[in-house]
Short mmCIF file of C-alpha atoms in Angstrom, two decimals:
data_model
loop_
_atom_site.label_atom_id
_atom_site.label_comp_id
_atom_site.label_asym_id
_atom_site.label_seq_id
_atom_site.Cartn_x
_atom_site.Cartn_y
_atom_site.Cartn_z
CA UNK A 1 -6.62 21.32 16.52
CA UNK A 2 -8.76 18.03 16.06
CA UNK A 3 -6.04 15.35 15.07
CA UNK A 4 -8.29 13.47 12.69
CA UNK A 5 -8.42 15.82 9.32
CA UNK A 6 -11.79 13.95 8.49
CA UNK A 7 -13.34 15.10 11.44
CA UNK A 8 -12.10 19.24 9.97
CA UNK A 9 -14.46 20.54 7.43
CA UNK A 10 -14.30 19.48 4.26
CA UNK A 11 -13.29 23.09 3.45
CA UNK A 12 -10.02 24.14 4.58
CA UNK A 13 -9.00 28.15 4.00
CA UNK A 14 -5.54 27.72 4.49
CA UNK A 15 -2.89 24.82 5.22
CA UNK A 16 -1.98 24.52 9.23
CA UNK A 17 1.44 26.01 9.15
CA UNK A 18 2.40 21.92 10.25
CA UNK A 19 1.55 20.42 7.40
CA UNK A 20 3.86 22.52 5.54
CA UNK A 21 7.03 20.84 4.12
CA UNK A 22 10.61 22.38 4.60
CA UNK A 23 11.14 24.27 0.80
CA UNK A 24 13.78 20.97 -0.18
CA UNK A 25 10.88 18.19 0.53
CA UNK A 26 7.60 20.35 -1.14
CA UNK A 27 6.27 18.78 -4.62
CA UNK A 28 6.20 22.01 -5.82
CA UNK A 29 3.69 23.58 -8.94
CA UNK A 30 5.58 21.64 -11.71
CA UNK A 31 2.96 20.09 -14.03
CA UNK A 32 4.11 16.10 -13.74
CA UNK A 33 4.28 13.92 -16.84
CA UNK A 34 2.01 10.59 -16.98
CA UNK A 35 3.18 6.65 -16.85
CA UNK A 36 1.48 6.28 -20.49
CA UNK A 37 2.82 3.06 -20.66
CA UNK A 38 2.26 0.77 -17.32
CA UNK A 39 1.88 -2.63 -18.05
CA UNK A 40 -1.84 -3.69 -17.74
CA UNK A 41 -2.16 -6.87 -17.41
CA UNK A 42 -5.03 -8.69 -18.65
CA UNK A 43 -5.39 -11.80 -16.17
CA UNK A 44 -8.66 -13.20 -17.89
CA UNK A 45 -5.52 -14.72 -20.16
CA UNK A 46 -4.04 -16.47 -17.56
CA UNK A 47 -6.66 -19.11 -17.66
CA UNK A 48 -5.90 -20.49 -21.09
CA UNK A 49 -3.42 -20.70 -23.63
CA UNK A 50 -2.27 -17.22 -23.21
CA UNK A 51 -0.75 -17.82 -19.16
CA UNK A 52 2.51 -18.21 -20.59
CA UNK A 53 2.64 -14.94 -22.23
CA UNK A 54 1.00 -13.25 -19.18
CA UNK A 55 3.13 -14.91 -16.76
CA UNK A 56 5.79 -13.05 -19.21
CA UNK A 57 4.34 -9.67 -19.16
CA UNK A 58 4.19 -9.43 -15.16
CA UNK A 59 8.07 -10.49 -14.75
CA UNK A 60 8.79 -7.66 -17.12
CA UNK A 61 6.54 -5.56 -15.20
CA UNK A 62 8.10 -6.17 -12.49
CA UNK A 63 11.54 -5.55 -13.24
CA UNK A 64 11.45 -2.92 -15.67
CA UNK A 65 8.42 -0.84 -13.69
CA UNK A 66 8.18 -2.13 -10.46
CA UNK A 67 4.56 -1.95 -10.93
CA UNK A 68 1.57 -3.05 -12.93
CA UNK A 69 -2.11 -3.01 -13.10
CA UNK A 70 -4.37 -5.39 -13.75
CA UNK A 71 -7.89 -5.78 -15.29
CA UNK A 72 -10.30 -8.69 -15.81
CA UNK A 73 -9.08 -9.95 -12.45
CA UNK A 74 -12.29 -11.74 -11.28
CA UNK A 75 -13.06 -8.96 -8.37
CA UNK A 76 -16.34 -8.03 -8.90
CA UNK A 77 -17.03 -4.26 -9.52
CA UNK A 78 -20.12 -4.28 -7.33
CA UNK A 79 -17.90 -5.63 -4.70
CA UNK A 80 -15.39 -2.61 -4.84
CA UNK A 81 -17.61 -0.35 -4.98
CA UNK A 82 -20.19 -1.63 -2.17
CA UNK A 83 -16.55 -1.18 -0.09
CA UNK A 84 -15.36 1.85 -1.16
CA UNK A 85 -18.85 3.46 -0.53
CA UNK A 86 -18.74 1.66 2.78
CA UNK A 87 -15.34 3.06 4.11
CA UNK A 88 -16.25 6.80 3.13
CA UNK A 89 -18.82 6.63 4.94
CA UNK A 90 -16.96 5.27 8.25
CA UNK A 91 -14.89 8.18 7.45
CA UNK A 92 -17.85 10.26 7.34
CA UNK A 93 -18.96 8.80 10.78
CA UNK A 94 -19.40 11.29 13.99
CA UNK A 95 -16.07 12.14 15.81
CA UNK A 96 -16.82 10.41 18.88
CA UNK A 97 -17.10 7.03 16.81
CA UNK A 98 -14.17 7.43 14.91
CA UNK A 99 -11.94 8.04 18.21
CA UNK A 100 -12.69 4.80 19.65
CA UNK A 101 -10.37 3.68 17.01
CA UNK A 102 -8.18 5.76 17.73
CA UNK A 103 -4.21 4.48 18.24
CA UNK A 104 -1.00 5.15 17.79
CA UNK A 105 0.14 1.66 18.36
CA UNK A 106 1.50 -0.14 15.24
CA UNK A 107 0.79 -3.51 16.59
CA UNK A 108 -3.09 -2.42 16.81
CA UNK A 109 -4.59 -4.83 14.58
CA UNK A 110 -7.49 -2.33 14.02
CA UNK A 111 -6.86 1.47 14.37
CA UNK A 112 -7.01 4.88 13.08
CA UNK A 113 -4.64 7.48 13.06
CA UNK A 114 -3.37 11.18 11.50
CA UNK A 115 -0.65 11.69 9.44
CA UNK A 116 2.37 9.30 10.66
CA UNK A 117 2.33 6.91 13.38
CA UNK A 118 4.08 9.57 15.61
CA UNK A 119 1.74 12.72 15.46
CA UNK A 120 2.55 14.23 18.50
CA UNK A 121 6.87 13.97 17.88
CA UNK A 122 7.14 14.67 14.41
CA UNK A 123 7.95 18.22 12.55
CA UNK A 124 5.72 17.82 10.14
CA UNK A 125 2.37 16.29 9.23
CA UNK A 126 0.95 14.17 6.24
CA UNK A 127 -2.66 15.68 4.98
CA UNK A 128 -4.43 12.12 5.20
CA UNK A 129 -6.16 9.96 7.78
CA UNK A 130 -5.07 6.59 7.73
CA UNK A 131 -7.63 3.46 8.98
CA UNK A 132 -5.89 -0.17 9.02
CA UNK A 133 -6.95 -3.52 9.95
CA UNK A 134 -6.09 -6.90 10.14
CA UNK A 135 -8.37 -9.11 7.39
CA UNK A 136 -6.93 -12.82 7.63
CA UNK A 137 -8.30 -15.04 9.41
CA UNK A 138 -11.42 -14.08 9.01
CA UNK A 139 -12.38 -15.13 12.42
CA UNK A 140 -15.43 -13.56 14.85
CA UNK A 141 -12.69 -12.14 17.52
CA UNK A 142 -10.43 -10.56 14.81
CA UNK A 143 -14.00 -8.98 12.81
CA UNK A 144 -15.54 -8.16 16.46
CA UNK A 145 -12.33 -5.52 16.42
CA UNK A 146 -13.86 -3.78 12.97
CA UNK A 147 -16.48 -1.37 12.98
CA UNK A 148 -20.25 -2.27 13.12
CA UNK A 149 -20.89 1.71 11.82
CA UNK A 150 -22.16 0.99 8.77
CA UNK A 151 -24.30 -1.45 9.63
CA UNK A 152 -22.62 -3.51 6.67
CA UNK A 153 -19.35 -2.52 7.38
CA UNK A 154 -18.10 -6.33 8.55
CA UNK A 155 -20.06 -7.86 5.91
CA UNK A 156 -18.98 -5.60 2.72
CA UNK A 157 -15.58 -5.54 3.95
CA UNK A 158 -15.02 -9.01 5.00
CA UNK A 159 -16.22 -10.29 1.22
CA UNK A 160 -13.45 -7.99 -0.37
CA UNK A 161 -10.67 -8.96 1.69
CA UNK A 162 -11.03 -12.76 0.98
CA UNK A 163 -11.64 -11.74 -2.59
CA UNK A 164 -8.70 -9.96 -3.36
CA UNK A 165 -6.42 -12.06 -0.86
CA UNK A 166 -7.50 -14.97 -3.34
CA UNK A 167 -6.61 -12.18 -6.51
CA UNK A 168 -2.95 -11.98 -5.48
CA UNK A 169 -2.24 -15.44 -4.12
CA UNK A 170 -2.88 -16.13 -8.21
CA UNK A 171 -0.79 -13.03 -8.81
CA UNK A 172 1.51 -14.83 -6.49
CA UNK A 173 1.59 -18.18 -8.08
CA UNK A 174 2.35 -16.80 -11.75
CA UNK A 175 5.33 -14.69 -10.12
CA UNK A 176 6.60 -18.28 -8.54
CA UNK A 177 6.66 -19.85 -11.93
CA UNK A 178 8.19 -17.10 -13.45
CA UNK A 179 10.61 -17.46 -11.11
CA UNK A 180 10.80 -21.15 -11.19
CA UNK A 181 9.80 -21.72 -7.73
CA UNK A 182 7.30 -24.36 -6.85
CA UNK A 183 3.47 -23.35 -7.05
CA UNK A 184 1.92 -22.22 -3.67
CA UNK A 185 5.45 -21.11 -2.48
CA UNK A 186 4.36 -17.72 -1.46
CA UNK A 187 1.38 -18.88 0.85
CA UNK A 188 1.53 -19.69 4.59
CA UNK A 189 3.75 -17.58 6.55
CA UNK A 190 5.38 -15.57 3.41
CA UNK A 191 1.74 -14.51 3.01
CA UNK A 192 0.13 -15.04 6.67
CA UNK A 193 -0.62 -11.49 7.80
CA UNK A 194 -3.12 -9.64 5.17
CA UNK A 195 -3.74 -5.74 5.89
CA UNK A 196 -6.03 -3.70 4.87
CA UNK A 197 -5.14 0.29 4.63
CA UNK A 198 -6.92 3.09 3.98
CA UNK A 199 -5.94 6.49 3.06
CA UNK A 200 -8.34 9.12 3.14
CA UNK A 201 -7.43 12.77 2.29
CA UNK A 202 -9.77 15.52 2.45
CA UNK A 203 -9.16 18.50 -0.49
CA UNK A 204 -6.00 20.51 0.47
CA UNK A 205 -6.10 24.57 0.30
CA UNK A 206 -2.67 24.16 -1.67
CA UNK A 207 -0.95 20.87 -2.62
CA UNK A 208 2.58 22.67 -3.91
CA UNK A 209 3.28 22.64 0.40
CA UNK A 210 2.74 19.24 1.52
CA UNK A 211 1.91 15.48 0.55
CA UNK A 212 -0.79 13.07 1.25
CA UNK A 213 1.87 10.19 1.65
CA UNK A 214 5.73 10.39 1.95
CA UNK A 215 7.83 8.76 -0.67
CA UNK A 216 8.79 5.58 0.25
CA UNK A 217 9.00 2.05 -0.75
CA UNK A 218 6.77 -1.18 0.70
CA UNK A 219 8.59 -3.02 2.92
CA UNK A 220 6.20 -6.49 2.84
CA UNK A 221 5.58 -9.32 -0.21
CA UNK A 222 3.05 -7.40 -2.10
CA UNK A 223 1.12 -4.36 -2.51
CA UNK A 224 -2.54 -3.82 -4.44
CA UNK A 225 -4.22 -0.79 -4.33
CA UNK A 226 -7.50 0.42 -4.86
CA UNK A 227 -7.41 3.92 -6.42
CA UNK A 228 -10.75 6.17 -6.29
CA UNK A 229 -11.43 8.33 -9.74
CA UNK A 230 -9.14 11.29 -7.95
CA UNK A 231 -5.48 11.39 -9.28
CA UNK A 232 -2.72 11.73 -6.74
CA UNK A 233 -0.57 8.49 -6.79
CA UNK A 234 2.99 9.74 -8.23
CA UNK A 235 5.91 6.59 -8.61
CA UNK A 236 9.50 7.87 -9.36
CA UNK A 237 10.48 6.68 -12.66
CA UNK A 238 13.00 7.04 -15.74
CA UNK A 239 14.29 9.66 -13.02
CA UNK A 240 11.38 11.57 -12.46
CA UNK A 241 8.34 11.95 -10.59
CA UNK A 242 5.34 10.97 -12.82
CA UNK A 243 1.83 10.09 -12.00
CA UNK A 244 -0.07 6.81 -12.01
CA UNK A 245 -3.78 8.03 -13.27
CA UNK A 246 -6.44 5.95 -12.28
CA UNK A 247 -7.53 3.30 -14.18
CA UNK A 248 -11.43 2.17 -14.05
CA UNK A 249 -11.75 -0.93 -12.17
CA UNK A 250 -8.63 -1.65 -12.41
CA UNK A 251 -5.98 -2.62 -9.28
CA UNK A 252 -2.56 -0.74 -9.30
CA UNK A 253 0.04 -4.02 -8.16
CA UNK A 254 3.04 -2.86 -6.35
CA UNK A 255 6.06 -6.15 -5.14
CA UNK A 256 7.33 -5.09 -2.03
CA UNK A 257 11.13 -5.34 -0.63
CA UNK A 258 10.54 -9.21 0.02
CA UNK A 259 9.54 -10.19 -3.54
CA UNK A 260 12.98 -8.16 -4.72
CA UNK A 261 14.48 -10.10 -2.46
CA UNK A 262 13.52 -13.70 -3.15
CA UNK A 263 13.84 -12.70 -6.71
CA UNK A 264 17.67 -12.17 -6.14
CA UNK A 265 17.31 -8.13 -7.38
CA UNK A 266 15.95 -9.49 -10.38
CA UNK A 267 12.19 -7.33 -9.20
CA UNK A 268 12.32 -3.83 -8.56
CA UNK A 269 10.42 -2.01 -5.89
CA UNK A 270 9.02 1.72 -6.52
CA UNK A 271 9.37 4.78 -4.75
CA UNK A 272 6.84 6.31 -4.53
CA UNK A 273 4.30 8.92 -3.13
CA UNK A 274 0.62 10.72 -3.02
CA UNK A 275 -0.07 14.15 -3.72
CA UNK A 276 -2.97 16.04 -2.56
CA UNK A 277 -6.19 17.75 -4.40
CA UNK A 278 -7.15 21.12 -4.20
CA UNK A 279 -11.14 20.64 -4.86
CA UNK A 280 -11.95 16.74 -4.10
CA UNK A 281 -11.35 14.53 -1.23
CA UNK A 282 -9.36 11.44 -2.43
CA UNK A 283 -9.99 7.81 -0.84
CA UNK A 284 -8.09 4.94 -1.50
CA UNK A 285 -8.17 1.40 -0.18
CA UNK A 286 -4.45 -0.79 -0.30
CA UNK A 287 -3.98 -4.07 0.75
CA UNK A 288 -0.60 -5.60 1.74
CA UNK A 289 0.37 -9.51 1.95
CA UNK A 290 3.34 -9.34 4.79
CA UNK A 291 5.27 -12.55 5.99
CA UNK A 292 4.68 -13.69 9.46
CA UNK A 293 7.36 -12.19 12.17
CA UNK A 294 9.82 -14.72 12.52
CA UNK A 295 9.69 -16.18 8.74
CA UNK A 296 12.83 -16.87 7.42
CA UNK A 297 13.37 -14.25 4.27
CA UNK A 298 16.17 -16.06 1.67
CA UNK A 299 16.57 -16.23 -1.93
CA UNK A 300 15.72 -19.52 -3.09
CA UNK A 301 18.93 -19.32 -5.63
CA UNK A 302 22.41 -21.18 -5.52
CA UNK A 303 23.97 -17.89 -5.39
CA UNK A 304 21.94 -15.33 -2.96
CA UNK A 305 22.75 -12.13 -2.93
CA UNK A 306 21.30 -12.10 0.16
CA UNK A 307 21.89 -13.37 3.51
CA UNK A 308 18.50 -14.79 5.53
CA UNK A 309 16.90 -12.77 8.01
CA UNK A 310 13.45 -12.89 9.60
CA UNK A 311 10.82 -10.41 8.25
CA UNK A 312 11.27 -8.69 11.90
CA UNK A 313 14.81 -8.28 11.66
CA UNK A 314 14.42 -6.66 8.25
CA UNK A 315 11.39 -4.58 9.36
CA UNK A 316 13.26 -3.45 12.47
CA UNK A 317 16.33 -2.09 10.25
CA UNK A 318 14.15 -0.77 8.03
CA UNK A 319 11.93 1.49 10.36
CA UNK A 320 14.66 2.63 12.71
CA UNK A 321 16.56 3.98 9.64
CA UNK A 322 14.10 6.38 8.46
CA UNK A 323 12.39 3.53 6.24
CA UNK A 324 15.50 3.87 3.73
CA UNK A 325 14.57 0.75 1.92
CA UNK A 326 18.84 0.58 0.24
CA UNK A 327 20.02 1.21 3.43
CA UNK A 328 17.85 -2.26 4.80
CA UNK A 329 18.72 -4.26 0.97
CA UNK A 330 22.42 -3.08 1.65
CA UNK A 331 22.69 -3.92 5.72
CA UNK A 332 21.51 -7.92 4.93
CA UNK A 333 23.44 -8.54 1.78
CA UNK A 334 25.90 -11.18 1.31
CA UNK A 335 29.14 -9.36 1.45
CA UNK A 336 32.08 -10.61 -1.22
#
């Protein structure tokens, strides 16, 4: 079978007996509530008088939810479109082009792939294709690794990565004075490698057997995503699985392990997970702020509940124990 699910038809008969989950791990036919009240956040207020009571709202957010979204946040619309229109259409690109991305090498800093970065070993597969890049520095020998299929593929792209790098370093710099950290403390190398990553998941013969992403949390500073009109991004909260709808221009805002972390467990950090469609394909573009390798991860507090470790060391605990994000909190905290 062809690895890359975008290359399938669009219209799949039956689910590949693979990507069927073990009874214990399926989603199941239950009918899942809605988040009906996720903090949107209305940055336009930021600017003026109101950045106090914003900076408010988004430290709530962030440790009651774990999550926010925000509108009025100075990405143009045109702009995520033009790149969401551009991406489906790489993914719509011939099967020979595709596969010249093709890797299974996590330190690719532009590659394609199916399902998890371990296709071949693992039991069971994820219905998505996943394409990721590196975006910062925009240099020529980092965008000569992109695609040039669409023709405006480097251009489109390249303006929305510096665009909504810029749209959470100001996310960024309210969380810091939240926090009462200095401003600018999250750029350099807390902020130094910016991903881009791209789930696309074509319409699945029967979503009760198998997921578009496995539950998990983000192991890096900061997530945003991008979400297309189709539902399918589920967070676990108040003890359930609920959904996150879509929100029209909006970005979804996600802090990673890091910020909870540096915030001395005063941030939480979501699990959570995406579910497939049965009648539409579902694209959605995330971007992640991760600290360089060897930066030194501590809570700026006079009593840190956890001990410093580079983002490698944490990463490395992290995937080698299934990605069990308490597991990695518990292994680096400061025992009493």
């Amino acid at each position: 079978m062809e690895v890359l699910m975008s290359n399938w038809s669009n219209v799949v008969q039956s689910l590949p007996e693979k990507y069927i989950f073990p009874p214990e791990k399926r989603p199941g036919k239950d009918v899942f509530p809605v988040v009906n009240d996720v903090p949107v956040i209305d940055l336009e207020r930021a600017k003026g008088h109101g950045r106090g009571d914003i900076i408010h709202q988004i430290l709530d957010a962030c440790q009651e939810f774990g999550f926010f979204q925000v509108i009025n946040h100075g990405v143009p619309v045109s702009l995520m479109d033009d790149t969401m229109n551009v991406l489906k259409e790489f993914f719509g690109s011939s099967a020979e082009y595709k596969s010249s991305f093709y890797s299974t090498d996590i330190n690719s800093k532009c590659r394609i792939y199916s399902s998890t970065m371990s296709y071949d070993n693992e039991e069971v597969h994820y219905w998505r294709d996943n394409f990721t890049h590196h975006c910062h520095p925009l240099e020529d020998q980092l965008l000569e690794l992109w695609p040039d299929k669409p023709i405006r593929y480097r251009e489109v792209v390249g303006a929305y990565s510096v665009e909504v790098r810029k749209l959470l370093l100001r996310i960024l710099d309210l969380i810091s004075e939240g926090l009462g950290l200095k401003l600018g403390y999250f750029d350099g190398e807390l902020s130094k490698i910016q991903l881009l990553s791209v789930n696309h998941h074509i319409p699945c013969p029967n979503p009760s057997l198998t997921l578009g992403m496995p539950e998990h949390c983000d192991p890096n500073l900061i997530s945003m995503l991008h979400q297309c009109s189709v539902p399918g991004l589920q967070v676990f909260h108040q003890g359930q699985w609920m959904n996150l709808d879509p929100m029209p221009n909006a970005f979804v805002v996600i802090p990673g392990l890091q910020l909870k972390v540096i915030s001395n467990e005063k941030f939480t950090s979501p699990i959570h997970r995406v579910m497939t469609h049965p009648k539409e394909g579902r694209t959605t573009m995330g971007t992640f702020l991760i600290p360089s390798h060897d930066t030194l991860i501590l809570p700026p507090n006079h009593a840190p509940l956890f001990r410093g470790f580079t983002y490698q060391e944490f990463f490395t605990t992290f995937t080698k124990n299934s990605c069990d994000a308490d597991f990695a909190l518990e292994y680096f905290k400061n025992k009493p």
